[in-house]
CSV table of C-alpha atoms in Angstrom, one decimal:
chain,number,residue,atom,x,y,z
A,1,UNK,CA,32.3,-22.8,-35.7
A,2,UNK,CA,35.5,-23.4,-38.5
A,3,UNK,CA,37.3,-25.6,-36.1
A,4,UNK,CA,35.0,-28.3,-35.4
A,5,UNK,CA,34.3,-28.8,-39.4
A,6,UNK,CA,38.4,-30.3,-40.2
A,7,UNK,CA,39.9,-32.7,-39.2
A,8,UNK,CA,42.0,-32.5,-36.3
A,9,UNK,CA,44.8,-35.5,-37.6
A,10,UNK,CA,45.8,-32.6,-40.0
A,11,UNK,CA,46.6,-29.8,-37.8
A,12,UNK,CA,49.6,-29.3,-37.1
A,13,UNK,CA,52.1,-30.2,-34.1
A,14,UNK,CA,51.9,-25.5,-33.2
A,15,UNK,CA,48.4,-26.3,-33.8
A,16,UNK,CA,46.9,-29.9,-31.5
A,17,UNK,CA,49.9,-27.3,-29.3
A,18,UNK,CA,48.4,-24.6,-28.8
A,19,UNK,CA,44.6,-25.8,-29.3
A,20,UNK,CA,45.3,-28.0,-26.3
A,21,UNK,CA,46.1,-24.9,-24.2
A,22,UNK,CA,43.1,-23.1,-25.7
A,23,UNK,CA,40.8,-25.6,-23.3
A,24,UNK,CA,42.7,-26.1,-20.6
A,25,UNK,CA,44.6,-29.1,-21.2
A,26,UNK,CA,47.5,-29.6,-19.3
A,27,UNK,CA,50.6,-31.0,-21.6
A,28,UNK,CA,52.4,-33.3,-21.4
A,29,UNK,CA,56.0,-32.4,-20.1
A,30,UNK,CA,58.8,-32.4,-23.2
A,31,UNK,CA,58.5,-32.8,-26.6
A,32,UNK,CA,56.8,-36.0,-27.7
A,33,UNK,CA,55.6,-36.8,-31.3
A,34,UNK,CA,52.1,-35.0,-33.4
A,35,UNK,CA,50.8,-38.4,-32.2
A,36,UNK,CA,50.8,-38.4,-29.1
A,37,UNK,CA,48.9,-34.3,-28.7
A,38,UNK,CA,46.2,-35.8,-31.5
A,39,UNK,CA,45.5,-38.5,-29.5
A,40,UNK,CA,45.1,-36.1,-26.3
A,41,UNK,CA,43.4,-33.5,-28.2
A,42,UNK,CA,41.1,-36.6,-29.9
A,43,UNK,CA,40.7,-37.6,-26.4
A,44,UNK,CA,39.3,-33.3,-24.2
A,45,UNK,CA,38.8,-31.4,-27.0
A,46,UNK,CA,36.6,-33.6,-29.8
A,47,UNK,CA,34.8,-35.2,-27.3
A,48,UNK,CA,33.2,-30.9,-25.7
A,49,UNK,CA,33.7,-29.9,-29.0
A,50,UNK,CA,31.4,-32.7,-30.2
A,51,UNK,CA,29.2,-31.6,-26.6
A,52,UNK,CA,29.9,-28.0,-27.4
A,53,UNK,CA,28.5,-28.5,-30.9
A,54,UNK,CA,25.7,-29.5,-30.4
A,55,UNK,CA,24.5,-27.7,-28.6
A,56,UNK,CA,25.4,-24.8,-30.7
A,57,UNK,CA,23.0,-27.1,-33.0
A,58,UNK,CA,19.9,-26.4,-30.5
A,59,UNK,CA,20.6,-22.7,-30.7
A,60,UNK,CA,19.5,-21.6,-34.5
A,61,UNK,CA,16.0,-23.8,-33.6
A,62,UNK,CA,13.2,-21.7,-32.6
A,63,UNK,CA,13.8,-20.2,-29.1
A,64,UNK,CA,10.2,-21.9,-28.0
A,65,UNK,CA,11.9,-25.6,-28.3
A,66,UNK,CA,11.5,-26.3,-23.6
A,67,UNK,CA,14.0,-23.6,-23.1
A,68,UNK,CA,14.0,-24.3,-20.0
A,69,UNK,CA,16.3,-27.5,-21.0
A,70,UNK,CA,18.0,-25.4,-23.0
A,71,UNK,CA,19.2,-22.8,-19.7
A,72,UNK,CA,19.7,-25.3,-16.9
A,73,UNK,CA,22.1,-27.1,-19.9
A,74,UNK,CA,25.5,-25.8,-18.2
A,75,UNK,CA,24.9,-26.0,-15.0
A,76,UNK,CA,25.3,-29.4,-16.2
A,77,UNK,CA,28.5,-29.2,-17.2
A,78,UNK,CA,31.1,-27.1,-15.1
A,79,UNK,CA,30.4,-23.7,-17.2
A,80,UNK,CA,34.9,-23.4,-17.7
A,81,UNK,CA,34.2,-26.0,-20.6
A,82,UNK,CA,32.2,-24.3,-22.0
A,83,UNK,CA,33.4,-22.0,-25.7
A,84,UNK,CA,33.7,-18.5,-24.9
A,85,UNK,CA,31.1,-19.1,-28.2
A,86,UNK,CA,27.9,-20.8,-26.3
A,87,UNK,CA,29.8,-18.7,-23.0
A,88,UNK,CA,28.0,-15.9,-24.9
A,89,UNK,CA,25.1,-17.2,-26.7
A,90,UNK,CA,23.7,-18.8,-23.1
A,91,UNK,CA,24.1,-15.3,-22.7
A,92,UNK,CA,22.0,-13.2,-24.6
A,93,UNK,CA,18.8,-16.6,-23.7
A,94,UNK,CA,19.4,-14.8,-20.7
A,95,UNK,CA,18.9,-10.9,-21.7
A,96,UNK,CA,22.5,-10.0,-21.9
A,97,UNK,CA,24.5,-8.7,-24.0
A,98,UNK,CA,28.1,-10.3,-23.5
A,99,UNK,CA,31.2,-7.6,-24.9
A,100,UNK,CA,33.8,-9.6,-26.4
A,101,UNK,CA,35.2,-12.5,-24.2
A,102,UNK,CA,38.7,-12.6,-23.4
A,103,UNK,CA,40.8,-14.4,-20.6
A,104,UNK,CA,40.5,-11.0,-18.9
A,105,UNK,CA,36.9,-10.7,-19.0
A,106,UNK,CA,34.9,-14.9,-19.0
A,107,UNK,CA,35.2,-15.3,-15.9
A,108,UNK,CA,33.1,-12.2,-15.1
A,109,UNK,CA,31.2,-13.6,-17.8
A,110,UNK,CA,30.7,-16.5,-16.4
A,111,UNK,CA,29.8,-15.4,-13.0
A,112,UNK,CA,27.0,-13.1,-14.1
A,113,UNK,CA,25.5,-16.3,-16.7
A,114,UNK,CA,25.6,-18.2,-13.0
A,115,UNK,CA,24.1,-15.2,-11.3
A,116,UNK,CA,21.3,-15.2,-14.6
A,117,UNK,CA,20.9,-18.4,-14.1
A,118,UNK,CA,20.6,-18.7,-10.6
A,119,UNK,CA,17.2,-17.7,-10.0
A,120,UNK,CA,15.1,-19.9,-11.7
A,121,UNK,CA,16.6,-22.5,-10.8
A,122,UNK,CA,16.3,-21.3,-7.6
A,123,UNK,CA,12.6,-21.6,-7.8
A,124,UNK,CA,12.3,-24.4,-9.5
A,125,UNK,CA,13.6,-25.9,-6.6
A,126,UNK,CA,11.1,-24.3,-4.6
A,127,UNK,CA,8.6,-25.1,-6.7
A,128,UNK,CA,9.3,-29.0,-7.1
A,129,UNK,CA,9.7,-28.5,-2.8
A,130,UNK,CA,6.4,-26.9,-2.8
A,131,UNK,CA,5.5,-30.9,-5.0
A,132,UNK,CA,6.9,-32.5,-2.5
A,133,UNK,CA,5.0,-30.6,0.5
A,134,UNK,CA,1.8,-31.2,-1.3
A,135,UNK,CA,2.6,-34.9,-2.2
A,136,UNK,CA,0.3,-37.4,-2.3
A,137,UNK,CA,1.5,-40.0,0.8
A,138,UNK,CA,2.1,-37.0,3.2
A,139,UNK,CA,-1.3,-36.3,2.4
A,140,UNK,CA,-2.1,-40.4,3.1
A,141,UNK,CA,-0.4,-40.7,5.7
A,142,UNK,CA,-2.8,-37.1,7.2
A,143,UNK,CA,-5.7,-38.7,6.2
A,144,UNK,CA,-4.8,-41.7,8.2
A,145,UNK,CA,-4.4,-39.9,11.9
A,146,UNK,CA,-7.5,-39.2,10.8
A,147,UNK,CA,-9.4,-42.1,10.9
A,148,UNK,CA,-7.5,-44.1,13.3
A,149,UNK,CA,-9.3,-42.5,15.5
A,150,UNK,CA,-12.8,-43.3,15.2
A,151,UNK,CA,-12.4,-47.0,14.8
A,152,UNK,CA,-10.9,-47.1,17.9
A,153,UNK,CA,-13.8,-44.5,19.5
A,154,UNK,CA,-17.1,-46.7,18.5
A,155,UNK,CA,-14.3,-49.5,20.9
A,156,UNK,CA,-13.8,-46.7,23.3
A,157,UNK,CA,-17.6,-46.7,24.0
A,158,UNK,CA,-18.5,-50.9,23.5
A,159,UNK,CA,-16.0,-51.0,26.4
A,160,UNK,CA,-17.0,-47.5,28.7
A,161,UNK,CA,-21.1,-49.0,28.4
A,162,UNK,CA,-19.9,-51.2,31.2
A,163,UNK,CA,-18.2,-48.7,32.8
A,164,UNK,CA,-20.0,-46.4,35.4
A,165,UNK,CA,-17.2,-44.0,36.5
A,166,UNK,CA,-15.6,-42.6,33.3
A,167,UNK,CA,-18.8,-42.6,31.4
A,168,UNK,CA,-19.4,-39.4,31.2
A,169,UNK,CA,-16.0,-38.0,29.4
A,170,UNK,CA,-16.5,-41.0,27.2
A,171,UNK,CA,-20.0,-40.2,26.2
A,172,UNK,CA,-18.7,-36.5,25.7
A,173,UNK,CA,-16.0,-37.0,23.7
A,174,UNK,CA,-17.7,-39.1,21.9
A,175,UNK,CA,-20.7,-37.0,21.0
A,176,UNK,CA,-18.3,-34.7,20.4
A,177,UNK,CA,-15.9,-37.0,17.9
A,178,UNK,CA,-18.9,-38.7,16.2
A,179,UNK,CA,-21.3,-35.1,15.6
A,180,UNK,CA,-19.0,-34.4,13.1
A,181,UNK,CA,-19.9,-38.0,10.9
A,182,UNK,CA,-23.3,-36.9,11.7
A,183,UNK,CA,-22.4,-33.2,9.7
A,184,UNK,CA,-21.6,-35.4,6.9
A,185,UNK,CA,-21.1,-39.1,6.7
A,186,UNK,CA,-21.5,-39.0,2.7
A,187,UNK,CA,-18.9,-37.2,1.8
A,188,UNK,CA,-16.5,-39.5,4.2
A,189,UNK,CA,-18.3,-42.9,2.5
A,190,UNK,CA,-17.9,-41.8,-1.3
A,191,UNK,CA,-14.3,-40.2,-0.2
A,192,UNK,CA,-12.7,-43.6,1.4
A,193,UNK,CA,-13.0,-45.9,-1.7
A,194,UNK,CA,-12.5,-43.4,-4.2
A,195,UNK,CA,-9.1,-43.0,-2.4
A,196,UNK,CA,-7.7,-46.6,-2.4
A,197,UNK,CA,-8.5,-46.8,-5.7
A,198,UNK,CA,-7.0,-43.8,-7.3
A,199,UNK,CA,-4.6,-42.2,-4.0
A,200,UNK,CA,-2.8,-39.9,-5.8
A,201,UNK,CA,-4.6,-37.6,-7.6
A,202,UNK,CA,-7.3,-37.4,-5.0
A,203,UNK,CA,-5.3,-36.1,-2.1
A,204,UNK,CA,-5.7,-32.4,-3.9
A,205,UNK,CA,-9.0,-31.8,-4.5
A,206,UNK,CA,-10.2,-33.7,-1.0
A,207,UNK,CA,-10.1,-30.3,1.2
A,208,UNK,CA,-12.3,-29.5,2.4
A,209,UNK,CA,-13.6,-26.4,4.6
A,210,UNK,CA,-15.8,-28.8,6.9
A,211,UNK,CA,-13.6,-32.0,7.4
A,212,UNK,CA,-10.9,-28.6,7.9
A,213,UNK,CA,-12.0,-27.5,10.3
A,214,UNK,CA,-13.6,-31.3,12.2
A,215,UNK,CA,-9.7,-32.7,12.4
A,216,UNK,CA,-8.5,-29.5,13.8
A,217,UNK,CA,-11.6,-30.0,16.2
A,218,UNK,CA,-10.8,-33.7,16.5
A,219,UNK,CA,-7.2,-32.7,17.7
A,220,UNK,CA,-8.5,-30.2,20.3
A,221,UNK,CA,-10.6,-32.4,22.3
A,222,UNK,CA,-7.8,-34.8,22.1
A,223,UNK,CA,-4.5,-32.8,24.0
A,224,UNK,CA,-7.5,-30.3,25.5
A,225,UNK,CA,-8.8,-34.5,27.8
A,226,UNK,CA,-5.9,-36.5,27.1
A,227,UNK,CA,-6.8,-38.6,30.5
A,228,UNK,CA,-10.3,-40.0,28.9
A,229,UNK,CA,-8.4,-41.3,26.3
A,230,UNK,CA,-5.8,-42.8,28.2
A,231,UNK,CA,-7.3,-44.0,30.7
A,232,UNK,CA,-10.3,-45.3,27.6
A,233,UNK,CA,-7.3,-47.3,26.1
A,234,UNK,CA,-5.8,-48.4,30.0
A,235,UNK,CA,-9.1,-50.1,30.5
A,236,UNK,CA,-9.5,-51.7,26.8
A,237,UNK,CA,-5.9,-52.9,27.5
A,238,UNK,CA,-6.9,-55.3,30.8
A,239,UNK,CA,-10.4,-56.1,28.6
A,240,UNK,CA,-9.7,-57.2,25.4
A,241,UNK,CA,-12.0,-59.8,25.3
A,242,UNK,CA,-14.8,-57.5,25.9
A,243,UNK,CA,-14.6,-56.1,22.4
A,244,UNK,CA,-13.1,-58.8,20.4
A,245,UNK,CA,-13.4,-56.1,17.0
A,246,UNK,CA,-10.7,-55.9,14.4
A,247,UNK,CA,-10.3,-52.0,14.6
A,248,UNK,CA,-9.3,-52.8,18.7
A,249,UNK,CA,-6.0,-54.0,17.1
A,250,UNK,CA,-5.7,-51.0,15.8
A,251,UNK,CA,-5.0,-48.9,19.4
A,252,UNK,CA,-4.5,-51.3,20.8
A,253,UNK,CA,-0.9,-51.3,18.5
A,254,UNK,CA,-0.9,-47.4,19.0
A,255,UNK,CA,-0.3,-47.4,22.2
A,256,UNK,CA,1.3,-50.1,22.3
A,257,UNK,CA,3.8,-48.3,20.2
A,258,UNK,CA,3.0,-45.7,21.8
A,259,UNK,CA,2.0,-42.7,18.6
A,260,UNK,CA,-1.0,-41.9,21.1
A,261,UNK,CA,-3.5,-39.6,19.8
A,262,UNK,CA,-2.5,-37.5,22.8
A,263,UNK,CA,0.8,-35.9,23.2
A,264,UNK,CA,3.5,-35.3,20.7
A,265,UNK,CA,3.2,-36.2,17.8
A,266,UNK,CA,-1.1,-35.1,16.9
A,267,UNK,CA,0.3,-31.9,18.0
A,268,UNK,CA,2.3,-31.9,15.1
A,269,UNK,CA,0.5,-33.3,12.7
A,270,UNK,CA,-1.4,-31.3,13.4
A,271,UNK,CA,0.5,-28.4,13.3
A,272,UNK,CA,1.2,-29.6,10.1
A,273,UNK,CA,-2.8,-30.2,8.0
A,274,UNK,CA,-3.1,-26.3,9.1
A,275,UNK,CA,0.0,-25.0,7.8
A,276,UNK,CA,-0.9,-26.9,4.2
A,277,UNK,CA,-4.1,-26.3,3.1
A,278,UNK,CA,-4.4,-22.8,4.8
A,279,UNK,CA,-1.8,-22.4,1.4
A,280,UNK,CA,-4.0,-24.5,-0.3
A,281,UNK,CA,-7.6,-22.7,0.3
A,282,UNK,CA,-4.8,-19.4,-1.4
A,283,UNK,CA,-4.8,-21.1,-3.9
A,284,UNK,CA,-7.9,-22.5,-4.6
A,285,UNK,CA,-8.7,-18.5,-4.3
A,286,UNK,CA,-5.8,-17.6,-6.8
A,287,UNK,CA,-5.3,-20.1,-9.0
A,288,UNK,CA,-3.9,-18.1,-12.3
A,289,UNK,CA,-0.8,-16.6,-9.2
A,290,UNK,CA,2.6,-18.4,-9.1
A,291,UNK,CA,3.9,-19.9,-7.1
A,292,UNK,CA,6.5,-18.6,-5.1
A,293,UNK,CA,9.4,-19.4,-2.4
A,294,UNK,CA,8.5,-17.0,0.0
A,295,UNK,CA,4.7,-17.7,-0.6
A,296,UNK,CA,4.1,-14.1,-0.5
A,297,UNK,CA,2.1,-12.6,-3.3
A,298,UNK,CA,1.8,-8.6,-4.0
A,299,UNK,CA,-1.1,-8.6,-7.2
A,300,UNK,CA,-3.6,-5.3,-8.1
A,301,UNK,CA,-6.2,-5.3,-5.5
A,302,UNK,CA,-9.2,-5.8,-6.8
A,303,UNK,CA,-12.7,-4.7,-7.7
A,304,UNK,CA,-14.8,-5.2,-5.0
A,305,UNK,CA,-18.2,-6.2,-7.3
A,306,UNK,CA,-21.0,-4.0,-4.9
A,307,UNK,CA,-21.9,-1.2,-5.8
A,308,UNK,CA,-20.3,0.2,-3.3
A,309,UNK,CA,-18.7,3.8,-4.1
A,310,UNK,CA,-20.3,3.8,-7.5
A,311,UNK,CA,-21.7,6.6,-9.0
A,312,UNK,CA,-25.5,6.7,-8.6
A,313,UNK,CA,-25.9,6.5,-12.0
A,314,UNK,CA,-24.0,2.7,-12.7
A,315,UNK,CA,-26.3,2.0,-9.4
A,316,UNK,CA,-29.8,1.9,-11.4
A,317,UNK,CA,-28.6,2.1,-14.4
A,318,UNK,CA,-32.4,2.7,-15.8
A,319,UNK,CA,-34.9,3.2,-13.9
A,320,UNK,CA,-38.3,4.2,-14.2
A,321,UNK,CA,-38.0,8.0,-14.5
A,322,UNK,CA,-41.0,10.3,-12.6
A,323,UNK,CA,-44.0,11.5,-13.3
A,324,UNK,CA,-42.6,15.2,-12.4
A,325,UNK,CA,-39.7,14.9,-15.2
A,326,UNK,CA,-41.8,13.9,-17.1
A,327,UNK,CA,-43.9,16.4,-17.8
A,328,UNK,CA,-40.6,18.5,-16.9
A,329,UNK,CA,-39.7,17.1,-20.3
A,330,UNK,CA,-42.9,17.1,-22.3
A,331,UNK,CA,-42.6,20.6,-21.4
A,332,UNK,CA,-39.6,21.4,-22.2
A,333,UNK,CA,-40.4,20.0,-25.4
A,334,UNK,CA,-43.9,21.8,-26.0
A,335,UNK,CA,-41.9,25.5,-25.2
A,336,UNK,CA,-41.9,28.4,-27.3
A,337,UNK,CA,-39.3,30.7,-28.3
A,338,UNK,CA,-38.4,33.7,-25.9
A,339,UNK,CA,-39.7,36.0,-28.5
A,340,UNK,CA,-43.2,34.6,-28.4
A,341,UNK,CA,-43.6,34.5,-24.5
A,342,UNK,CA,-41.5,37.7,-24.4
A,343,UNK,CA,-45.2,38.9,-26.4
A,344,UNK,CA,-47.2,36.8,-24.5
A,345,UNK,CA,-46.0,38.5,-21.0
A,346,UNK,CA,-45.8,42.5,-22.8
A,347,UNK,CA,-49.6,41.2,-23.7
A,348,UNK,CA,-50.5,40.6,-20.9
A,349,UNK,CA,-49.5,43.2,-18.9
A,350,UNK,CA,-50.9,45.6,-21.0
A,351,UNK,CA,-54.1,43.8,-20.5
A,352,UNK,CA,-53.4,44.4,-17.3
A,353,UNK,CA,-52.6,47.8,-17.0
A,354,UNK,CA,-55.0,49.2,-18.8
A,355,UNK,CA,-58.2,47.0,-16.7
A,356,UNK,CA,-55.9,48.4,-13.6
A,357,UNK,CA,-56.1,51.6,-14.9
A,358,UNK,CA,-60.0,51.5,-15.3
A,359,UNK,CA,-61.2,50.5,-12.6
A,360,UNK,CA,-58.5,52.8,-11.4
A,361,UNK,CA,-60.1,56.4,-12.8
A,362,UNK,CA,-63.8,54.8,-11.6
A,363,UNK,CA,-62.0,54.3,-7.9
A,364,UNK,CA,-60.8,58.1,-8.0
A,365,UNK,CA,-64.5,59.2,-9.4
A,366,UNK,CA,-65.8,56.7,-5.9
A,367,UNK,CA,-63.6,58.2,-4.1
A,368,UNK,CA,-63.5,61.7,-4.8
A,369,UNK,CA,-67.5,61.5,-4.4
A,370,UNK,CA,-67.1,60.4,-1.4
A,371,UNK,CA,-63.7,63.0,-0.6
A,372,UNK,CA,-66.7,65.6,-0.9
A,373,UNK,CA,-68.7,64.4,0.7
A,374,UNK,CA,-66.7,64.5,3.4
A,375,UNK,CA,-65.1,67.7,2.7
A,376,UNK,CA,-69.2,69.0,2.5
A,377,UNK,CA,-69.6,67.6,6.4
A,378,UNK,CA,-66.7,68.8,7.6
A,379,UNK,CA,-67.3,72.9,5.7
A,380,UNK,CA,-71.5,72.5,7.8
A,381,UNK,CA,-70.1,73.2,11.3
A,382,UNK,CA,-67.3,75.5,9.6
A,383,UNK,CA,-69.4,78.2,8.0
A,384,UNK,CA,-71.1,78.0,11.2
A,385,UNK,CA,-69.0,78.7,13.8
A,386,UNK,CA,-67.4,81.5,11.4
A,387,UNK,CA,-70.5,84.1,13.1
A,388,UNK,CA,-68.7,83.1,16.6
A,389,UNK,CA,-65.3,83.7,15.8
A,390,UNK,CA,-66.5,87.0,14.0
A,391,UNK,CA,-68.0,87.8,16.7
A,392,UNK,CA,-65.3,87.0,19.0
A,393,UNK,CA,-63.0,89.0,17.1
A,394,UNK,CA,-65.1,92.3,17.3
A,395,UNK,CA,-64.5,92.6,20.5
A,396,UNK,CA,-60.6,92.7,20.1
A,397,UNK,CA,-60.9,94.5,18.2
A,398,UNK,CA,-63.2,97.3,19.1
A,399,UNK,CA,-60.9,96.8,21.9
A,400,UNK,CA,-58.3,98.3,20.7
B,1,UNK,CA,32.8,9.7,-2.4
B,2,UNK,CA,34.6,9.7,-5.7
B,3,UNK,CA,33.7,13.3,-7.2
B,4,UNK,CA,35.3,14.9,-4.6
B,5,UNK,CA,38.7,12.6,-3.9
B,6,UNK,CA,41.4,14.7,-4.8
B,7,UNK,CA,42.9,11.6,-6.5
B,8,UNK,CA,40.3,11.2,-8.9
B,9,UNK,CA,39.9,14.8,-9.8
B,10,UNK,CA,43.7,15.0,-11.4
B,11,UNK,CA,43.3,11.6,-12.8
B,12,UNK,CA,40.4,13.0,-14.5
B,13,UNK,CA,41.7,16.1,-15.2
B,14,UNK,CA,44.4,15.3,-18.1
B,15,UNK,CA,45.5,12.1,-20.6
B,16,UNK,CA,45.9,8.8,-18.4
B,17,UNK,CA,49.1,8.7,-20.2
B,18,UNK,CA,51.4,6.2,-18.7
B,19,UNK,CA,50.2,6.2,-15.6
B,20,UNK,CA,50.7,3.7,-12.9
B,21,UNK,CA,47.7,2.0,-11.6
B,22,UNK,CA,47.7,3.0,-8.9
B,23,UNK,CA,46.9,6.1,-9.6
B,24,UNK,CA,43.2,5.6,-11.0
B,25,UNK,CA,41.0,6.7,-7.3
B,26,UNK,CA,40.5,4.1,-5.7
B,27,UNK,CA,43.0,2.3,-5.8
B,28,UNK,CA,45.8,2.7,-3.1
B,29,UNK,CA,49.2,0.8,-2.9
B,30,UNK,CA,47.7,-2.7,-1.8
B,31,UNK,CA,45.0,-2.9,-4.3
B,32,UNK,CA,47.5,-1.2,-6.9
B,33,UNK,CA,51.1,-4.3,-5.9
B,34,UNK,CA,48.0,-6.6,-6.7
B,35,UNK,CA,46.3,-5.3,-9.6
B,36,UNK,CA,50.2,-5.5,-10.7
B,37,UNK,CA,50.5,-9.0,-9.9
B,38,UNK,CA,48.0,-9.6,-12.3
B,39,UNK,CA,49.5,-7.9,-15.3
B,40,UNK,CA,47.2,-4.1,-15.0
B,41,UNK,CA,50.0,-2.3,-14.1
B,42,UNK,CA,49.2,0.4,-15.7
B,43,UNK,CA,46.6,2.2,-15.8
B,44,UNK,CA,45.3,2.5,-19.5
B,45,UNK,CA,45.6,-1.5,-18.6
B,46,UNK,CA,42.7,-1.5,-15.9
B,47,UNK,CA,40.8,0.8,-18.6
B,48,UNK,CA,41.4,-1.6,-21.3
B,49,UNK,CA,39.7,-4.0,-18.6
B,50,UNK,CA,36.9,-1.3,-18.5
B,51,UNK,CA,36.0,-0.8,-21.9
B,52,UNK,CA,36.4,-4.2,-23.1
B,53,UNK,CA,33.7,-4.8,-20.5
B,54,UNK,CA,31.1,-2.6,-21.6
B,55,UNK,CA,31.7,-0.1,-19.2
B,56,UNK,CA,29.2,-2.0,-17.4
B,57,UNK,CA,29.4,-0.8,-13.3
B,58,UNK,CA,27.9,-3.8,-12.0
B,59,UNK,CA,30.5,-6.6,-13.6
B,60,UNK,CA,33.4,-3.7,-13.5
B,61,UNK,CA,32.9,-4.1,-10.1
B,62,UNK,CA,32.7,-7.9,-10.1
B,63,UNK,CA,36.4,-7.8,-11.7
B,64,UNK,CA,37.7,-5.8,-9.7
B,65,UNK,CA,36.3,-7.0,-6.8
B,66,UNK,CA,37.6,-10.7,-8.0
B,67,UNK,CA,41.0,-9.6,-9.2
B,68,UNK,CA,41.8,-7.6,-6.0
B,69,UNK,CA,39.5,-8.0,-3.8
B,70,UNK,CA,38.2,-3.7,-3.7
B,71,UNK,CA,35.6,-2.6,-1.5
B,72,UNK,CA,32.5,-1.9,-2.3
B,73,UNK,CA,34.1,1.7,-2.2
B,74,UNK,CA,37.5,1.4,-4.6
B,75,UNK,CA,34.5,0.0,-6.3
B,76,UNK,CA,32.3,2.4,-7.3
B,77,UNK,CA,35.4,5.5,-6.5
B,78,UNK,CA,37.9,3.2,-9.6
B,79,UNK,CA,34.4,2.5,-11.7
B,80,UNK,CA,33.3,6.6,-11.5
B,81,UNK,CA,36.8,8.4,-12.2
B,82,UNK,CA,37.4,5.6,-15.7
B,83,UNK,CA,33.9,6.9,-16.6
B,84,UNK,CA,34.7,10.4,-16.0
B,85,UNK,CA,37.0,10.1,-17.9
B,86,UNK,CA,35.7,8.4,-19.8
B,87,UNK,CA,33.5,11.0,-20.8
B,88,UNK,CA,36.0,13.6,-21.0
B,89,UNK,CA,38.8,11.7,-23.2
B,90,UNK,CA,37.4,9.2,-25.2
């Protein structure tokens, strides 16, 4: 911008005035000396220009350099303070080709820029909120909440050894609470010192399904049977000297401050715990997906890794061929040309025909012989009957 | 819709000349008054704004809403009539 290269003190009075008006600076009433205008100009416009100028310089840098930071820049200032060129440049940065920025269009473009910048900043805000949700401190609180019942239960069992009537309930409860520890004690033992050592980094990584189930069960038990728990704490308060251990104080404190394990607060924390790890699981499954404000992500369905639905030829890529098919292939390979086959066929048929004819001749002869014999046999009686017939015929003839 | 309104047809049928801003489809008496107050007294001034916003529908609608408080239908009518006029006369 050539304006910034000039010395404002060399401007004419009229120019200074117009510059001030252009930069929305209220002019002092009446005619004034140039010096006053110059001071106003230096105070209001020049500083602004300097800032704008620097941002302009940045614009000429490669775009890849912290483009996000620059995109946020107009957010910090008022959009109306941007020069027309800056406004246009920001719009271009957001992928919008702005037309001429005039007095009547400027406001429209400012709104447009605001709208273009909004989704981005909103997403960032949401991201930070997510981080707050997953923050370590909260996780730690939950951990504490979760860990505190255990020592207390120790004391509870200790106390209840002396008290007979509610022994059964506590035992069942104690068992209920103890089994996860038997289930996976090393994880707990390892985790606790680690947490104290580096509380920030361990929180997201320590999540495990078994632990979640464990938590849920514990909460459920404390919700389902609040009576014995209450009774236990009551009993212990009556005779604290029976068990002079440190964990006892913790539970006493708990009950005294009404942050008992029973009613509302565990429930709410329970809910909270439920919510957080579930999303965590999603993040574990799809680590590459972006966090969205709604938490709903639509992705292309992944192909199933099994053989389901695949064509058979891909299912068993190198099955050994059956002997039958190999034989067929052999035959195929050693096949004669078709004319040779035809020739063979003709020869064979000819041979068959010849043999048939030959045999037919002999058959015919034998048949004729047989027939002749038969004829002879039949002919003999007919010859004998002939005179009888002739005799019979004679009287008939004679009678006439 | 804009294509069926008589005002739209009349406006699109001929060069706008010196028509008032109220001749635009979707701009009635109230909106016309408001626009006149802001200096957009003639239809060609609004056309100028329309053109300087590069015929962008979203921006023009935005501008019209801000300037005279036009509702969505009025915005659409005005935009449609100006765009069609440009298509035939520009």
